[in-house]
Tab-separated table of C-alpha atoms in Angstrom:
chain	number	residue	atom	x	y	z
A	1	ILE	CA	67.931	-73.308	71.198
A	2	LEU	CA	64.300	-73.598	69.702
A	3	HIS	CA	63.146	-71.936	72.578
A	4	SER	CA	65.698	-69.052	72.313
A	5	GLN	CA	65.287	-68.762	68.615
A	6	LEU	CA	61.242	-68.459	69.052
A	7	ASN	CA	61.878	-65.751	71.654
A	8	LEU	CA	64.120	-63.617	69.356
A	9	THR	CA	61.681	-64.074	66.310
A	10	ALA	CA	58.877	-63.059	68.523
A	11	ALA	CA	60.821	-60.079	69.566
A	12	ILE	CA	61.836	-59.091	65.956
A	13	ILE	CA	57.981	-59.498	64.988
A	14	ILE	CA	56.976	-57.382	67.620
A	15	ILE	CA	59.426	-54.719	66.957
A	16	ILE	CA	58.743	-54.685	63.161
A	17	ALA	CA	55.126	-54.630	64.048
A	18	PHE	CA	55.584	-51.741	66.259
A	19	ILE	CA	57.694	-49.829	63.498
A	20	MET	CA	55.034	-50.572	61.094
A	21	SER	CA	52.223	-49.491	63.254
A	22	ILE	CA	53.912	-46.162	63.880
A	23	PHE	CA	54.537	-45.653	60.115
A	24	PHE	CA	50.720	-46.479	59.114
A	25	SER	CA	49.343	-44.534	62.269
A	26	ASN	CA	51.258	-41.583	61.131
A	27	SER	CA	50.333	-41.838	57.417
A	28	ILE	CA	46.664	-41.868	58.699
A	29	SER	CA	46.816	-39.089	61.330
A	30	LYS	CA	49.047	-36.674	59.987
A	31	PRO	CA	46.763	-35.684	56.958
A	32	ILE	CA	43.834	-35.913	58.990
A	33	ILE	CA	45.537	-33.558	61.678
A	34	LYS	CA	46.477	-31.220	58.838
A	35	ILE	CA	42.749	-31.236	57.495
A	36	SER	CA	41.436	-30.519	61.052
A	37	LYS	CA	43.575	-27.584	61.381
A	38	ALA	CA	42.775	-26.169	58.171
A	39	ALA	CA	39.107	-26.835	58.806
A	40	LEU	CA	39.397	-24.772	61.993
A	41	LYS	CA	40.887	-21.705	59.976
A	42	LEU	CA	37.660	-21.565	57.936
A	43	PRO	CA	35.729	-19.500	60.488
A	44	LYS	CA	38.451	-16.944	60.398
A	45	GLY	CA	38.269	-16.518	56.679
A	46	GLU	CA	41.371	-18.611	55.642
A	47	PHE	CA	40.008	-20.959	52.860
A	48	ASP	CA	43.177	-22.587	51.966
A	49	MET	CA	43.082	-26.469	52.238
A	50	PRO	CA	45.863	-28.736	51.951
A	51	ARG	CA	45.987	-30.302	48.225
A	52	GLU	CA	48.541	-33.153	48.848
A	53	LYS	CA	48.020	-36.384	47.319
A	54	HIS	CA	47.188	-39.389	49.874
A	55	GLN	CA	47.231	-43.038	49.256
A	56	PHE	CA	44.004	-43.721	51.303
A	57	THR	CA	40.734	-43.521	49.504
A	58	GLU	CA	38.857	-42.035	52.716
A	59	ILE	CA	41.293	-39.335	53.053
A	60	LYS	CA	41.083	-38.244	49.420
A	61	GLU	CA	37.328	-38.068	49.670
A	62	LEU	CA	37.524	-36.265	52.920
A	63	THR	CA	40.110	-33.721	51.657
A	64	GLN	CA	37.994	-33.168	48.319
A	65	THR	CA	34.729	-32.752	50.359
A	66	LEU	CA	36.329	-30.255	52.493
A	67	THR	CA	38.133	-28.525	49.617
A	68	THR	CA	34.758	-28.147	47.767
A	69	ALA	CA	33.072	-26.876	51.005
A	70	SER	CA	36.069	-24.081	51.457
A	71	GLU	CA	35.820	-23.099	48.092
A	72	GLU	CA	32.196	-22.669	48.161
A	73	ILE	CA	32.409	-20.659	51.432
A	74	ALA	CA	35.199	-18.535	49.726
A	75	LYS	CA	32.698	-17.692	46.905
A	76	THR	CA	29.712	-17.085	49.469
A	77	ASP	CA	32.113	-14.652	51.341
A	78	ASP	CA	33.486	-13.001	48.264
A	79	LEU	CA	29.857	-12.202	47.343
A	80	ARG	CA	28.736	-10.900	50.647
A	81	LYS	CA	31.719	-8.712	50.732
A	82	GLU	CA	30.605	-7.638	47.147
A	83	LEU	CA	27.280	-7.364	47.862
A	84	MET	CA	27.902	-5.072	51.226
A	85	ALA	CA	30.295	-2.817	49.299
A	86	ASN	CA	27.946	-2.276	46.369
A	87	ILE	CA	24.763	-1.740	48.807
A	88	SER	CA	26.903	0.884	50.874
A	89	HIS	CA	27.955	2.493	47.740
A	90	ASP	CA	24.316	2.715	46.391
A	91	LEU	CA	23.074	3.998	49.757
A	92	ARG	CA	25.822	6.588	50.130
A	93	THR	CA	25.462	8.111	46.750
A	94	PRO	CA	21.734	9.288	46.871
A	95	LEU	CA	22.230	10.045	50.663
A	96	THR	CA	25.125	12.526	49.565
A	97	MET	CA	22.855	13.842	46.886
A	98	ILE	CA	19.986	14.432	48.936
A	99	LYS	CA	22.133	16.152	51.665
A	100	ALA	CA	23.778	18.481	48.926
A	101	TYR	CA	20.892	19.598	47.305
A	102	ALA	CA	19.042	20.117	50.653
A	103	GLU	CA	21.889	22.361	51.827
A	104	MET	CA	21.772	24.110	48.315
A	105	ILE	CA	18.065	24.789	48.749
A	106	ARG	CA	18.918	26.254	52.382
A	107	ASP	CA	21.616	28.336	51.394
A	108	LEU	CA	21.091	29.372	47.539
A	109	SER	CA	17.982	28.449	45.963
A	110	GLY	CA	15.368	28.989	48.515
A	111	ASP	CA	14.037	32.050	47.221
A	112	ASN	CA	14.469	31.191	43.626
A	113	PRO	CA	11.233	29.081	42.649
A	114	GLU	CA	12.777	27.643	39.362
A	115	LYS	CA	16.053	26.538	41.180
A	116	ARG	CA	14.276	25.386	44.282
A	117	GLU	CA	11.845	23.010	42.200
A	118	LYS	CA	15.027	21.722	40.186
A	119	HIS	CA	16.866	20.904	43.233
A	120	LEU	CA	13.726	19.393	44.869
A	121	LYS	CA	13.239	17.092	42.129
A	122	VAL	CA	16.725	15.722	42.523
A	123	ILE	CA	15.987	15.030	46.241
A	124	ILE	CA	12.757	13.220	45.244
A	125	ASP	CA	14.400	11.166	42.424
A	126	GLU	CA	17.226	10.089	44.782
A	127	THR	CA	14.597	9.306	47.417
A	128	ASP	CA	12.773	7.125	44.946
A	129	ARG	CA	15.952	5.460	44.205
A	130	LEU	CA	16.702	4.456	47.857
A	131	THR	CA	13.460	3.444	48.240
A	132	SER	CA	13.623	1.298	45.336
A	133	LEU	CA	16.836	-0.064	46.464
A	134	VAL	CA	15.670	-0.816	49.991
A	135	THR	CA	12.311	-2.605	48.403
A	136	ASP	CA	14.550	-4.794	46.205
A	137	ILE	CA	16.722	-5.815	49.146
A	138	LEU	CA	13.987	-6.838	51.115
A	139	ASP	CA	12.274	-8.611	48.264
A	140	LEU	CA	15.451	-10.784	47.440
A	141	SER	CA	15.777	-11.570	51.166
A	142	LYS	CA	12.216	-12.823	51.656
A	143	LEU	CA	12.703	-14.973	48.305
A	144	GLN	CA	15.987	-16.564	49.500
A	145	SER	CA	14.769	-17.282	52.896
A	146	GLY	CA	11.539	-18.647	51.496
A	147	VAL	CA	9.212	-16.471	53.758
A	148	ALA	CA	7.817	-14.565	50.847
A	149	GLU	CA	3.960	-14.799	50.894
A	150	MET	CA	2.246	-16.260	47.753
A	151	ASN	CA	-1.190	-14.881	46.619
A	152	TYR	CA	-2.210	-17.361	43.770
A	153	GLU	CA	-4.992	-16.472	41.281
A	154	THR	CA	-6.173	-17.369	38.004
A	155	ILE	CA	-6.201	-14.588	35.461
A	156	ASP	CA	-6.318	-13.957	31.656
A	157	PHE	CA	-2.491	-13.033	31.345
A	158	SER	CA	-3.168	-11.874	27.613
A	159	SER	CA	-5.474	-9.078	28.747
A	160	HIS	CA	-3.433	-8.331	31.727
A	161	LEU	CA	-0.450	-7.694	29.626
A	162	ALA	CA	-2.417	-5.595	27.306
A	163	ASP	CA	-3.221	-3.344	30.236
A	164	ILE	CA	0.347	-3.131	31.792
A	165	VAL	CA	2.670	-2.868	28.755
A	166	PRO	CA	1.201	0.311	27.350
A	167	ARG	CA	2.145	1.958	30.424
A	168	PHE	CA	5.760	1.925	29.589
A	169	SER	CA	4.948	4.536	26.567
A	170	LEU	CA	3.658	6.987	29.011
A	171	LEU	CA	7.092	7.320	30.983
A	172	ASP	CA	9.051	10.684	29.998
A	173	GLU	CA	12.421	8.711	30.388
A	174	ILE	CA	11.447	6.432	27.430
A	175	LYS	CA	9.127	8.424	25.189
A	176	ASP	CA	11.583	7.747	22.248
A	177	TYR	CA	11.133	4.037	22.667
A	178	LYS	CA	8.552	1.313	21.716
A	179	VAL	CA	7.205	-1.553	23.491
A	180	LEU	CA	5.268	-3.614	21.402
A	181	LEU	CA	3.103	-6.433	22.699
A	182	ASN	CA	2.162	-9.443	20.526
A	183	ALA	CA	0.143	-11.868	22.753
A	184	GLU	CA	-2.114	-14.637	21.756
A	185	PRO	CA	-5.669	-14.087	23.111
A	186	GLY	CA	-6.999	-15.931	26.098
A	187	ILE	CA	-3.912	-17.362	27.568
A	188	MET	CA	-4.551	-17.932	31.156
A	189	ILE	CA	-2.067	-18.149	34.082
A	190	ARG	CA	-2.259	-19.126	37.814
A	191	ALA	CA	0.190	-17.261	39.921
A	192	ASP	CA	0.843	-14.384	42.480
A	193	ILE	CA	0.247	-11.650	39.636
A	194	THR	CA	1.834	-8.859	41.822
A	195	LYS	CA	5.202	-10.954	41.642
A	196	ILE	CA	4.755	-12.035	37.972
A	197	ASP	CA	4.293	-8.202	37.220
A	198	GLN	CA	7.736	-7.729	38.858
A	199	VAL	CA	9.208	-10.086	36.594
A	200	VAL	CA	7.542	-8.472	33.471
A	201	TYR	CA	8.534	-4.939	34.559
A	202	ASN	CA	12.101	-6.201	35.371
A	203	PHE	CA	12.469	-7.812	31.698
A	204	ILE	CA	11.052	-5.026	30.134
A	205	ASN	CA	13.141	-2.380	31.851
A	206	ASN	CA	16.405	-4.449	31.417
A	207	ALA	CA	15.610	-4.508	27.634
A	208	LEU	CA	14.839	-0.867	27.469
A	209	THR	CA	18.317	-0.173	28.848
A	210	TYR	CA	20.199	-2.472	26.505
A	211	THR	CA	18.223	-2.268	23.289
A	212	GLY	CA	19.745	-1.122	20.026
A	213	GLU	CA	19.232	1.740	17.827
A	214	ASP	CA	15.821	0.815	16.583
A	215	LYS	CA	14.807	1.596	20.205
A	216	THR	CA	12.322	-1.139	20.123
A	217	VAL	CA	11.408	-3.979	22.678
A	218	ARG	CA	8.907	-6.749	21.903
A	219	VAL	CA	6.802	-8.629	24.355
A	220	ASN	CA	5.604	-11.961	22.999
A	221	LEU	CA	2.927	-14.333	24.698
A	222	TYR	CA	2.271	-17.436	22.839
A	223	ARG	CA	1.162	-21.052	23.281
A	224	CYS	CA	3.846	-23.654	23.305
A	225	SER	CA	1.408	-26.423	23.483
A	226	GLU	CA	-1.987	-26.959	24.589
A	227	LYS	CA	-0.891	-27.091	28.196
A	228	SER	CA	1.782	-24.750	28.267
A	229	ALA	CA	2.570	-20.866	27.161
A	230	ARG	CA	5.796	-18.727	27.108
A	231	LEU	CA	6.557	-15.025	27.656
A	232	GLU	CA	9.270	-13.536	25.755
A	233	VAL	CA	10.713	-10.039	26.135
A	234	CYS	CA	12.996	-9.394	23.224
A	235	ASP	CA	15.585	-6.466	22.551
A	236	SER	CA	18.241	-5.736	19.698
A	237	GLY	CA	21.177	-4.751	21.780
A	238	ILE	CA	24.797	-5.825	22.070
A	239	GLY	CA	23.893	-9.213	23.074
A	240	ILE	CA	25.747	-11.389	25.688
A	241	ASP	CA	28.385	-14.153	24.914
A	242	ALA	CA	27.785	-17.522	25.974
A	243	GLU	CA	30.605	-17.416	28.565
A	244	ASN	CA	28.929	-14.364	30.448
A	245	LEU	CA	25.236	-15.391	29.961
A	246	LYS	CA	25.331	-17.987	32.916
A	247	TYR	CA	26.095	-15.196	35.272
A	248	ILE	CA	23.338	-12.627	34.396
A	249	TRP	CA	21.043	-14.039	37.191
A	250	ASP	CA	23.701	-13.323	39.836
A	251	ARG	CA	23.491	-10.113	42.030
A	252	TYR	CA	24.992	-6.935	40.648
A	253	TYR	CA	25.879	-8.616	37.558
A	254	ARG	CA	26.355	-6.525	34.280
A	255	VAL	CA	27.980	-7.554	31.067
A	256	LYS	CA	30.439	-5.015	29.801
A	257	THR	CA	32.084	-4.746	26.432
A	258	SER	CA	35.421	-4.315	27.725
A	259	GLY	CA	35.251	-7.902	29.191
A	260	GLU	CA	34.835	-6.916	32.882
A	261	THR	CA	32.128	-8.852	34.726
A	262	HIS	CA	30.198	-8.576	37.945
A	263	GLN	CA	29.566	-4.854	37.810
A	264	ARG	CA	26.633	-2.870	39.424
A	265	ALA	CA	23.779	-2.344	36.759
A	266	LYS	CA	23.327	0.788	34.735
A	267	LYS	CA	20.072	1.485	36.300
A	268	GLY	CA	18.286	0.296	39.341
A	269	SER	CA	19.754	-1.621	42.008
A	270	GLY	CA	21.294	-4.439	40.289
A	271	LEU	CA	19.171	-6.945	42.053
A	272	GLY	CA	16.355	-7.141	39.248
A	273	LEU	CA	17.251	-10.444	37.794
A	274	SER	CA	18.263	-12.219	41.067
A	275	ILE	CA	14.649	-11.143	42.243
A	276	VAL	CA	13.176	-12.458	38.898
A	277	LYS	CA	15.290	-15.784	39.389
A	278	GLY	CA	13.552	-16.013	43.086
A	279	VAL	CA	10.003	-15.295	41.919
A	280	LEU	CA	10.157	-17.564	38.911
A	281	GLU	CA	11.685	-20.535	40.939
A	282	MET	CA	8.911	-19.977	43.686
A	283	HIS	CA	6.294	-20.505	40.973
A	284	LYS	CA	8.242	-23.496	39.781
A	285	PHE	CA	8.197	-21.830	36.319
A	286	ARG	CA	10.923	-22.748	33.605
A	287	TYR	CA	12.880	-19.666	32.712
A	288	GLY	CA	15.935	-18.631	30.820
A	289	ALA	CA	17.610	-16.190	28.348
A	290	ASP	CA	19.094	-16.554	24.881
A	291	SER	CA	21.382	-14.073	23.439
A	292	ALA	CA	23.759	-13.477	20.322
A	293	VAL	CA	26.430	-11.059	20.167
A	294	GLY	CA	25.327	-7.884	18.351
A	295	VAL	CA	21.949	-9.186	17.375
A	296	GLY	CA	20.182	-8.913	20.974
A	297	SER	CA	18.774	-10.809	23.772
A	298	THR	CA	15.542	-12.505	24.718
A	299	PHE	CA	14.593	-13.212	28.506
A	300	TRP	CA	11.786	-15.736	28.755
A	301	PHE	CA	9.724	-17.832	31.041
A	302	GLU	CA	7.186	-20.692	30.490
A	303	PHE	CA	4.220	-21.895	32.679
A	304	ASP	CA	1.627	-24.278	32.462
A	305	ILE	CA	-1.836	-23.012	31.505
A	306	PRO	CA	-4.349	-24.014	34.327
A	307	ILE	CA	-7.265	-26.030	33.581
A	308	GLN	CA	-10.377	-23.854	33.436
A	309	THR	CA	-13.509	-24.995	35.198
A	310	ASP	CA	-16.819	-23.839	33.837
A	311	VAL	CA	-18.296	-22.383	37.145
A	312	SER	CA	-16.232	-21.864	40.148
A	313	ASP	CA	-17.870	-22.714	43.715
A	314	GLU	CA	-18.377	-19.195	44.509
A	315	ASP	CA	-20.405	-18.755	41.402
A	316	LYS	CA	-22.420	-21.863	42.149
A	317	LYS	CA	-23.308	-20.577	45.670
A	318	ALA	CA	-24.267	-17.229	44.252
A	319	ARG	CA	-26.638	-19.005	41.490
A	320	LYS	CA	-28.036	-21.249	44.233
A	321	SER	CA	-28.832	-18.355	46.498
A	322	LYS	CA	-30.360	-16.130	43.598
A	323	ASN	CA	-32.621	-19.143	42.564
A	324	LYS	CA	-33.745	-19.324	46.156
A	325	SER	CA	-34.697	-15.723	46.241
């Protein structure tokens, strides 16, 4: 009797264990299979991941990780499509203008010097716009891929700004605007000056585009401490609310008063602040923007003032050779 009962009990236990193993294996394998199938759809552009609740912590973490990854891939894909659409539009528009005005010169204004010059100016302007767009795309691509060459040098940044800022007053398209420089003397900077000039030009051009009725842009350079300094470019325009401020460094972003966002810039390629971000991050400079709606915006970056040596190695060699002679 005991032998029979033991066999029966063992058989029941085996059956129960088998049923439980099937249940638990299905509980574990089914969500993993669903996640695997959803992951295989990612390369096809289908970014919807299963959002079912699971009782196993590991599966929860795996689902959350893949969901986050799919969301980021979806954002990148949307940004890529938006970038291609905007670039295609920006390339098509000047090309269409160039072709149209070239045909007008051929058919209508070829013998009329005044009209011919006017049409040629449009062609030249649109060609410059194309060149600027291609240059900005290449610059941004180099910065994001980390292959941009950096040529560091130490210069007097205060004097350098005093040379480049007045150039804006010579531009015909902003002849009614003022760009005022207030720079503490003797502030040195160690950087790739050509790329830092890009930052300054982008900041000023952006401020000129959005400044207020006083048509004034202020460029300030001052010491934050003995070891650091700050450059600011301030305008008195419409300002940017806090919700949109975090997006200003994105490609093709422009705040609109109607509430629409991520539009192409008013002027230029719309890549200016993205290039600024890349340049400043390569220099490891601190940067940001402060703004108040109806008051204006201030774009800035901070840098460490380099330690100056009295005499460089080249100067020492030159002095030694001079003494020998």
